[in-house]
Amino acid sequence: MAATITVTRNETVVDVAQGGAHFITGVDTVEGTDGDDIILADDGGLSAGDFVNGLGGTDTIRLRQTGTLDITLPATFAGIEKLEGTNPVTDGQSGNDIFIVNSVRMNMITGIDGKDGNDTLKLADGTTVDFAKLTGIETVEGSAGNDTFILGDLDVGRMTISGKAGIDTISVSRTYTLGADFENLTLTGTGDIDGTGNALNNELKGNGGDNTLRGLGGNDTLSGGKSDLGDNDTLIGGAGDDSYVVYGDEDVIDEQADGGAGNDTVISYGSYDLRSTNIRGSVENLTMRGEADFFGYGNSLNNKILGSVGKDTLYGLDGDDTLDGSLGDDLLVGGKGNDRYLYTNGADVVDERDGDGIDTIDYWGVDFDLDPALDSRVLGDVENITFVLDILGHTGNGNRLDNRINGNGMADILSGRDGNDTLNGYGGNDTLNGDNGADTLDGGIDNDILKGGDGDDNLIGGSGVDRLEGGTGNDTLDGGSENDTLNGGDGDDKLQGGAGLDVMNGGADNDTLDGGADFDTLNGGDGDDKLTGGAGGDILNGGIGNDTLEAGTENDTLLGGAGNDTLDGGTGDDIMRGGDGNDTYLVDSINDTVDEWGGLGTDTIKSSISLSLLIGSKLLGQVENLILTGTAELNGSGNGVDNRITGNDAKNTLSGLNGNDTLDGGKGADTLIGGKGNDI
C-alpha cells in the first residue's frame, strides 16, 4: 500500500527504496525536516507520481545502485537543493550516473555533484543550466527545447557539451567558439573577448568590451552591444545573409573577411549611412529601430531601407531601392534607379524630383493620385502604384507618364490619364479608364467596366460579366469568359468575345469581330468589317460598308446591311440576308436560306451543292449570278433575269432559263442549256 515516510530529525537519511510495505511508488510521499536531509534513491525508485518535499535545510537526493543510474525529477518534487551521484570507492558502484532535469527543477537546484565516474546531465526540456552548479559532470546534453548553457569564465575544455535539438545558447565571459549544434553565443562581463559561430544561423552578442564576432557560415545576427559602454567592436558576418545590430557608427562591419557574401542588413538604433567608412565591403539593407527621428542612407547597391516609428528621412541614393517608412510621417527619397516605396502608415512624402528610372508605390491606404499637382504626398515623377489592402476599394489616378496601376480584390476605380498606361483591376467589380495614350486594361475576375479612351488600347475583360469600350483609336478588346458587351468605338478595332453570350459592336471604321464560343450577337457598324461567329448560333450584322460575315458552326443569322458584303453561313442551317449592294453568298447546305427581298445590286451565290436561282422556300428575292464550287458533279440553273452561271472543274449541267444568260462550264464534260433569251 502507499506509504508516507516523514523525517523527524535533522541529518536524517531516508531510503526511498526500503522495500516491503514502504517501497515508494506512484502516490508515495517523502517529507523531510527543516534540517539537512539526505534521500537515497535507486534507479526507478522515484517516479512522476511521487511527492518529495525536503522542507527546510539543504536537502540532497543521492543515487545508489550498481550500474548507470537515471533520475528524472518530476514537478511533484520540492525543497531539493542538491543531487549527488554514486561513488565507486565509498559505494562500491560504477559511478556512471545520468541526471535528467527539467527547467523548473534546475532553477531550484543549487548544485549537482556527479562524484567519480563518467557522469551525464541531460536537460529534459528548454532549460537554463549554470555550470557553476556542476561538480564531477563530464557530459552535458541539451534537450529538444531551447536550452541555455551558462559557462561564465569556466574552462570546460574537458567536458562534452551538446545542444541537441532546439535553438540553444552558450553564455560565456571568455573567448569562445560555438560547437556544431549550438546556435547562439552571448558574451558577458566587460573583458575584451571574442566569439565565433559555426555553419548554423547564429546569433552572436558582445559584451561591454571590445569584441570581434565572426558568424562564419549561415544567416547570422551579430550585435556588439551599445556604443555608450565605450566599446568598439568588429563584426564579421562571413557567408550568408547576415544582420549587424549597431547603436552608432563606431563598430566595424567587415563583409570582406571570411568570404562575406549574401544579402546583408544593418539594424541600427540611430541614424546610419551604408556608405560609412567603418563598413568593409558592402551591405545592402538598413533597418532603423527606436522611437527617435532618424536619417537613413543607402549606397550604390539595391538597398532595402526600413524606417522606425518616428519621422524618418530615408535616402536610397543609387540602385533599385525599396524604402519603407514604417510608422510615422516620413520623407522617402529614392534617388536614381527603379525604386519601390512601401507606403504603409502616416502621411509619408515620396520624393522623386532628383530620381530617374521606373518607380513604384505600394500603397496600404484607400486613394492615391500620382499627379504632384493634385496630391501632396508625391513630389516628382512616379510611374506605378499598387494598392495592397484587400479591405476596401481604391481610387488610383496616374499622371502624364506611362503608369502601371494595380488594384486589389475589391472594387477599384483606376484612371491612367496621359501616357501609355497599364491598369490591372484583379478581383472586384472594377472600373478602369485608360484616358489618353495606348493603354492596356485588364479587369481580372468579377464584373468590370473598361474604357480605353483615346489611343490604340488593349482591353481584357477576364472572367465576369464585363463591358469593354474601346473609344477612339485602333483598339483590341477581349471579353474573356461569361456574357460580355464589347464596343469598339472609332478606329479599326479587333473584338474577341470568348466564352459566354456576348454582344459586340464594332462601331466606326474597319473592325474585326470574333464571337468565340456560345451564342453571340456581332454588329459591325460602319466601315468594311469582318465578323466571325465561331461556335454557337450567332447573329452577324455587318451594317454599313463592304463586310465579310463568317458564321462557323450551328444555325446562324447573317445580315449584310448596306454595301458589297460576303456572307458565309458555314456549317449548319443558316439564314443569310445581304441587303443593298453587290453581295456574295456561300452556300453549303440545302437548308441554307438566301434572302434578297428588297436588296439592291447584283448578287452572287457560290454553292458547293446543286442549286437553282428560282425563287423558292430557300431562295427569297432575286439573285443574278451562280458559281458552283468544290469537286462534285453539280447542276445549276438561273431564273428570269440575266444570269451568269459558272461551273466547277467537274461535269456540270447549267441551265440559263429566261433572260440573256452567260454560261461558263469550266473544265469537264459540261452540258450548257441557254433557254430563252440571247445567251452566251
PDB file of C-alpha atoms in Angstrom, residues 159-315:
ATOM      1  CA  MET A 159      33.658  18.417 -20.808  1.00  0.00           C
ATOM      2  CA  THR A 160      31.489  17.197 -23.661  1.00  0.00           C
ATOM      3  CA  ILE A 161      28.738  19.763 -24.284  1.00  0.00           C
ATOM      4  CA  SER A 162      25.965  19.115 -26.799  1.00  0.00           C
ATOM      5  CA  GLY A 163      22.960  21.317 -27.542  1.00  0.00           C
ATOM      6  CA  LYS A 164      20.971  18.612 -29.342  1.00  0.00           C
ATOM      7  CA  ALA A 165      17.734  19.898 -30.919  1.00  0.00           C
ATOM      8  CA  GLY A 166      16.203  23.334 -30.379  1.00  0.00           C
ATOM      9  CA  ILE A 167      17.772  26.801 -30.526  1.00  0.00           C
ATOM     10  CA  ASP A 168      20.495  26.604 -27.886  1.00  0.00           C
ATOM     11  CA  THR A 169      22.625  29.364 -26.363  1.00  0.00           C
ATOM     12  CA  ILE A 170      26.070  29.499 -24.786  1.00  0.00           C
ATOM     13  CA  SER A 171      26.645  32.324 -22.274  1.00  0.00           C
ATOM     14  CA  VAL A 172      30.340  32.838 -21.515  1.00  0.00           C
ATOM     15  CA  SER A 173      32.742  35.506 -20.239  1.00  0.00           C
ATOM     16  CA  ARG A 174      35.813  34.260 -22.113  1.00  0.00           C
ATOM     17  CA  THR A 175      36.703  33.869 -25.808  1.00  0.00           C
ATOM     18  CA  TYR A 176      34.625  31.042 -27.211  1.00  0.00           C
ATOM     19  CA  THR A 177      33.797  29.179 -30.422  1.00  0.00           C
ATOM     20  CA  LEU A 178      30.397  27.527 -30.720  1.00  0.00           C
ATOM     21  CA  GLY A 179      30.151  23.777 -31.127  1.00  0.00           C
ATOM     22  CA  ALA A 180      28.481  22.345 -34.185  1.00  0.00           C
ATOM     23  CA  ASP A 181      24.976  22.093 -32.676  1.00  0.00           C
ATOM     24  CA  PHE A 182      24.727  25.441 -30.871  1.00  0.00           C
ATOM     25  CA  GLU A 183      23.016  28.401 -32.488  1.00  0.00           C
ATOM     26  CA  ASN A 184      23.613  31.384 -30.204  1.00  0.00           C
ATOM     27  CA  LEU A 185      26.505  32.872 -28.239  1.00  0.00           C
ATOM     28  CA  THR A 186      26.304  35.621 -25.604  1.00  0.00           C
ATOM     29  CA  LEU A 187      29.488  37.184 -24.255  1.00  0.00           C
ATOM     30  CA  THR A 188      29.189  38.504 -20.689  1.00  0.00           C
ATOM     31  CA  GLY A 189      31.306  40.719 -18.480  1.00  0.00           C
ATOM     32  CA  THR A 190      33.424  43.645 -19.668  1.00  0.00           C
ATOM     33  CA  GLY A 191      36.550  41.924 -20.937  1.00  0.00           C
ATOM     34  CA  ASP A 192      37.906  42.237 -24.463  1.00  0.00           C
ATOM     35  CA  ILE A 193      36.931  38.768 -25.653  1.00  0.00           C
ATOM     36  CA  ASP A 194      35.865  37.286 -28.970  1.00  0.00           C
ATOM     37  CA  GLY A 195      33.134  34.968 -30.182  1.00  0.00           C
ATOM     38  CA  THR A 196      32.930  32.720 -33.224  1.00  0.00           C
ATOM     39  CA  GLY A 197      29.890  30.977 -34.668  1.00  0.00           C
ATOM     40  CA  ASN A 198      29.578  27.952 -36.933  1.00  0.00           C
ATOM     41  CA  ALA A 199      27.756  26.866 -40.078  1.00  0.00           C
ATOM     42  CA  LEU A 200      24.307  27.370 -38.495  1.00  0.00           C
ATOM     43  CA  ASN A 201      22.238  30.553 -38.339  1.00  0.00           C
ATOM     44  CA  ASN A 202      23.913  32.096 -35.293  1.00  0.00           C
ATOM     45  CA  GLU A 203      23.044  34.996 -33.026  1.00  0.00           C
ATOM     46  CA  LEU A 204      26.245  36.418 -31.535  1.00  0.00           C
ATOM     47  CA  LYS A 205      26.069  39.104 -28.828  1.00  0.00           C
ATOM     48  CA  GLY A 206      29.034  41.039 -27.489  1.00  0.00           C
ATOM     49  CA  ASN A 207      29.614  42.448 -24.007  1.00  0.00           C
ATOM     50  CA  GLY A 208      30.941  45.760 -22.653  1.00  0.00           C
ATOM     51  CA  GLY A 209      34.435  45.177 -24.035  1.00  0.00           C
ATOM     52  CA  ASP A 210      35.990  45.365 -27.472  1.00  0.00           C
ATOM     53  CA  ASN A 211      34.746  42.215 -29.187  1.00  0.00           C
ATOM     54  CA  THR A 212      35.405  40.545 -32.503  1.00  0.00           C
ATOM     55  CA  LEU A 213      32.401  38.465 -33.550  1.00  0.00           C
ATOM     56  CA  ARG A 214      32.652  36.086 -36.517  1.00  0.00           C
ATOM     57  CA  GLY A 215      29.497  34.473 -37.895  1.00  0.00           C
ATOM     58  CA  LEU A 216      31.178  32.185 -40.462  1.00  0.00           C
ATOM     59  CA  GLY A 217      28.525  30.276 -42.448  1.00  0.00           C
ATOM     60  CA  GLY A 218      24.765  30.669 -42.111  1.00  0.00           C
ATOM     61  CA  ASN A 219      22.477  33.680 -41.861  1.00  0.00           C
ATOM     62  CA  ASP A 220      23.883  35.252 -38.705  1.00  0.00           C
ATOM     63  CA  THR A 221      22.922  38.162 -36.450  1.00  0.00           C
ATOM     64  CA  LEU A 222      25.868  39.968 -34.821  1.00  0.00           C
ATOM     65  CA  SER A 223      25.460  42.574 -32.090  1.00  0.00           C
ATOM     66  CA  GLY A 224      28.468  44.209 -30.479  1.00  0.00           C
ATOM     67  CA  GLY A 225      26.470  45.973 -27.791  1.00  0.00           C
ATOM     68  CA  LYS A 226      25.665  49.613 -27.089  1.00  0.00           C
ATOM     69  CA  SER A 227      28.391  52.081 -28.018  1.00  0.00           C
ATOM     70  CA  ASP A 228      27.763  54.183 -24.879  1.00  0.00           C
ATOM     71  CA  LEU A 229      29.663  51.481 -22.998  1.00  0.00           C
ATOM     72  CA  GLY A 230      32.812  52.723 -24.727  1.00  0.00           C
ATOM     73  CA  ASP A 231      33.481  49.554 -26.687  1.00  0.00           C
ATOM     74  CA  ASN A 232      34.437  49.337 -30.340  1.00  0.00           C
ATOM     75  CA  ASP A 233      33.566  46.020 -31.899  1.00  0.00           C
ATOM     76  CA  THR A 234      34.429  44.280 -35.141  1.00  0.00           C
ATOM     77  CA  LEU A 235      31.563  42.310 -36.675  1.00  0.00           C
ATOM     78  CA  ILE A 236      32.428  39.776 -39.384  1.00  0.00           C
ATOM     79  CA  GLY A 237      29.378  38.043 -40.823  1.00  0.00           C
ATOM     80  CA  GLY A 238      31.052  35.697 -43.262  1.00  0.00           C
ATOM     81  CA  ALA A 239      28.976  33.840 -45.821  1.00  0.00           C
ATOM     82  CA  GLY A 240      25.174  34.011 -45.741  1.00  0.00           C
ATOM     83  CA  ASP A 241      22.570  36.749 -45.328  1.00  0.00           C
ATOM     84  CA  ASP A 242      23.845  38.410 -42.159  1.00  0.00           C
ATOM     85  CA  SER A 243      22.406  41.118 -39.899  1.00  0.00           C
ATOM     86  CA  TYR A 244      24.513  43.584 -37.917  1.00  0.00           C
ATOM     87  CA  VAL A 245      22.959  45.282 -34.869  1.00  0.00           C
ATOM     88  CA  VAL A 246      24.618  48.633 -34.122  1.00  0.00           C
ATOM     89  CA  TYR A 247      23.924  51.560 -31.791  1.00  0.00           C
ATOM     90  CA  GLY A 248      26.017  54.108 -33.664  1.00  0.00           C
ATOM     91  CA  ASP A 249      28.748  54.285 -36.266  1.00  0.00           C
ATOM     92  CA  GLU A 250      31.641  53.115 -34.068  1.00  0.00           C
ATOM     93  CA  ASP A 251      31.522  49.376 -34.778  1.00  0.00           C
ATOM     94  CA  VAL A 252      33.402  47.992 -37.773  1.00  0.00           C
ATOM     95  CA  ILE A 253      31.341  45.826 -40.112  1.00  0.00           C
ATOM     96  CA  ASP A 254      33.510  43.559 -42.235  1.00  0.00           C
ATOM     97  CA  GLU A 255      31.907  41.878 -45.247  1.00  0.00           C
ATOM     98  CA  GLN A 256      35.248  41.145 -46.917  1.00  0.00           C
ATOM     99  CA  ALA A 257      36.815  38.751 -44.430  1.00  0.00           C
ATOM    100  CA  ASP A 258      35.726  35.099 -44.174  1.00  0.00           C
ATOM    101  CA  GLY A 259      34.247  35.116 -47.685  1.00  0.00           C
ATOM    102  CA  GLY A 260      31.480  37.591 -46.900  1.00  0.00           C
ATOM    103  CA  ALA A 261      28.598  37.310 -49.338  1.00  0.00           C
ATOM    104  CA  GLY A 262      24.832  37.273 -49.391  1.00  0.00           C
ATOM    105  CA  ASN A 263      22.197  39.935 -48.823  1.00  0.00           C
ATOM    106  CA  ASP A 264      23.176  41.662 -45.587  1.00  0.00           C
ATOM    107  CA  THR A 265      21.420  44.122 -43.273  1.00  0.00           C
ATOM    108  CA  VAL A 266      22.437  46.750 -40.739  1.00  0.00           C
ATOM    109  CA  ILE A 267      19.925  47.075 -37.873  1.00  0.00           C
ATOM    110  CA  SER A 268      20.616  50.481 -36.364  1.00  0.00           C
ATOM    111  CA  TYR A 269      19.286  52.106 -33.190  1.00  0.00           C
ATOM    112  CA  GLY A 270      20.335  55.504 -34.534  1.00  0.00           C
ATOM    113  CA  SER A 271      20.828  57.330 -37.815  1.00  0.00           C
ATOM    114  CA  TYR A 272      23.079  55.387 -40.164  1.00  0.00           C
ATOM    115  CA  ASP A 273      24.756  55.633 -43.542  1.00  0.00           C
ATOM    116  CA  LEU A 274      25.552  52.479 -45.532  1.00  0.00           C
ATOM    117  CA  ARG A 275      28.402  54.438 -47.155  1.00  0.00           C
ATOM    118  CA  SER A 276      30.190  54.555 -43.773  1.00  0.00           C
ATOM    119  CA  THR A 277      33.959  54.092 -43.822  1.00  0.00           C
ATOM    120  CA  ASN A 278      33.505  51.581 -40.990  1.00  0.00           C
ATOM    121  CA  ILE A 279      31.890  49.179 -43.455  1.00  0.00           C
ATOM    122  CA  ARG A 280      34.438  46.996 -45.222  1.00  0.00           C
ATOM    123  CA  GLY A 281      32.887  45.625 -48.345  1.00  0.00           C
ATOM    124  CA  SER A 282      29.215  46.300 -48.994  1.00  0.00           C
ATOM    125  CA  VAL A 283      25.948  45.903 -47.107  1.00  0.00           C
ATOM    126  CA  GLU A 284      22.645  46.017 -48.968  1.00  0.00           C
ATOM    127  CA  ASN A 285      19.946  46.773 -46.397  1.00  0.00           C
ATOM    128  CA  LEU A 286      19.262  49.108 -43.477  1.00  0.00           C
ATOM    129  CA  THR A 287      16.615  48.766 -40.748  1.00  0.00           C
ATOM    130  CA  MET A 288      16.018  51.553 -38.222  1.00  0.00           C
ATOM    131  CA  ARG A 289      14.932  50.711 -34.653  1.00  0.00           C
ATOM    132  CA  GLY A 290      13.790  53.006 -31.857  1.00  0.00           C
ATOM    133  CA  GLU A 291      11.383  55.909 -31.370  1.00  0.00           C
ATOM    134  CA  ALA A 292      13.522  58.887 -32.436  1.00  0.00           C
ATOM    135  CA  ASP A 293      13.501  60.625 -35.821  1.00  0.00           C
ATOM    136  CA  PHE A 294      16.310  59.027 -37.828  1.00  0.00           C
ATOM    137  CA  PHE A 295      18.175  59.604 -41.071  1.00  0.00           C
ATOM    138  CA  GLY A 296      18.999  56.531 -43.131  1.00  0.00           C
ATOM    139  CA  TYR A 297      21.199  56.464 -46.240  1.00  0.00           C
ATOM    140  CA  GLY A 298      21.743  53.701 -48.753  1.00  0.00           C
ATOM    141  CA  ASN A 299      24.624  53.280 -51.174  1.00  0.00           C
ATOM    142  CA  SER A 300      25.165  52.299 -54.794  1.00  0.00           C
ATOM    143  CA  LEU A 301      23.591  48.847 -54.345  1.00  0.00           C
ATOM    144  CA  ASN A 302      19.946  47.815 -54.499  1.00  0.00           C
ATOM    145  CA  ASN A 303      19.043  48.755 -50.935  1.00  0.00           C
ATOM    146  CA  LYS A 304      16.045  47.938 -48.777  1.00  0.00           C
ATOM    147  CA  ILE A 305      15.686  50.623 -46.103  1.00  0.00           C
ATOM    148  CA  LEU A 306      13.084  50.327 -43.323  1.00  0.00           C
ATOM    149  CA  GLY A 307      12.293  53.245 -41.036  1.00  0.00           C
ATOM    150  CA  SER A 308      11.275  53.265 -37.376  1.00  0.00           C
ATOM    151  CA  VAL A 309       8.200  54.602 -35.569  1.00  0.00           C
ATOM    152  CA  GLY A 310       9.489  58.197 -35.735  1.00  0.00           C
ATOM    153  CA  LYS A 311       9.583  60.760 -38.517  1.00  0.00           C
ATOM    154  CA  ASP A 312      12.394  59.309 -40.573  1.00  0.00           C
ATOM    155  CA  THR A 313      14.159  60.590 -43.664  1.00  0.00           C
ATOM    156  CA  LEU A 314      15.345  57.755 -45.895  1.00  0.00           C
ATOM    157  CA  TYR A 315      17.612  58.149 -48.932  1.00  0.00           C
TER     158      TYR A 315
END
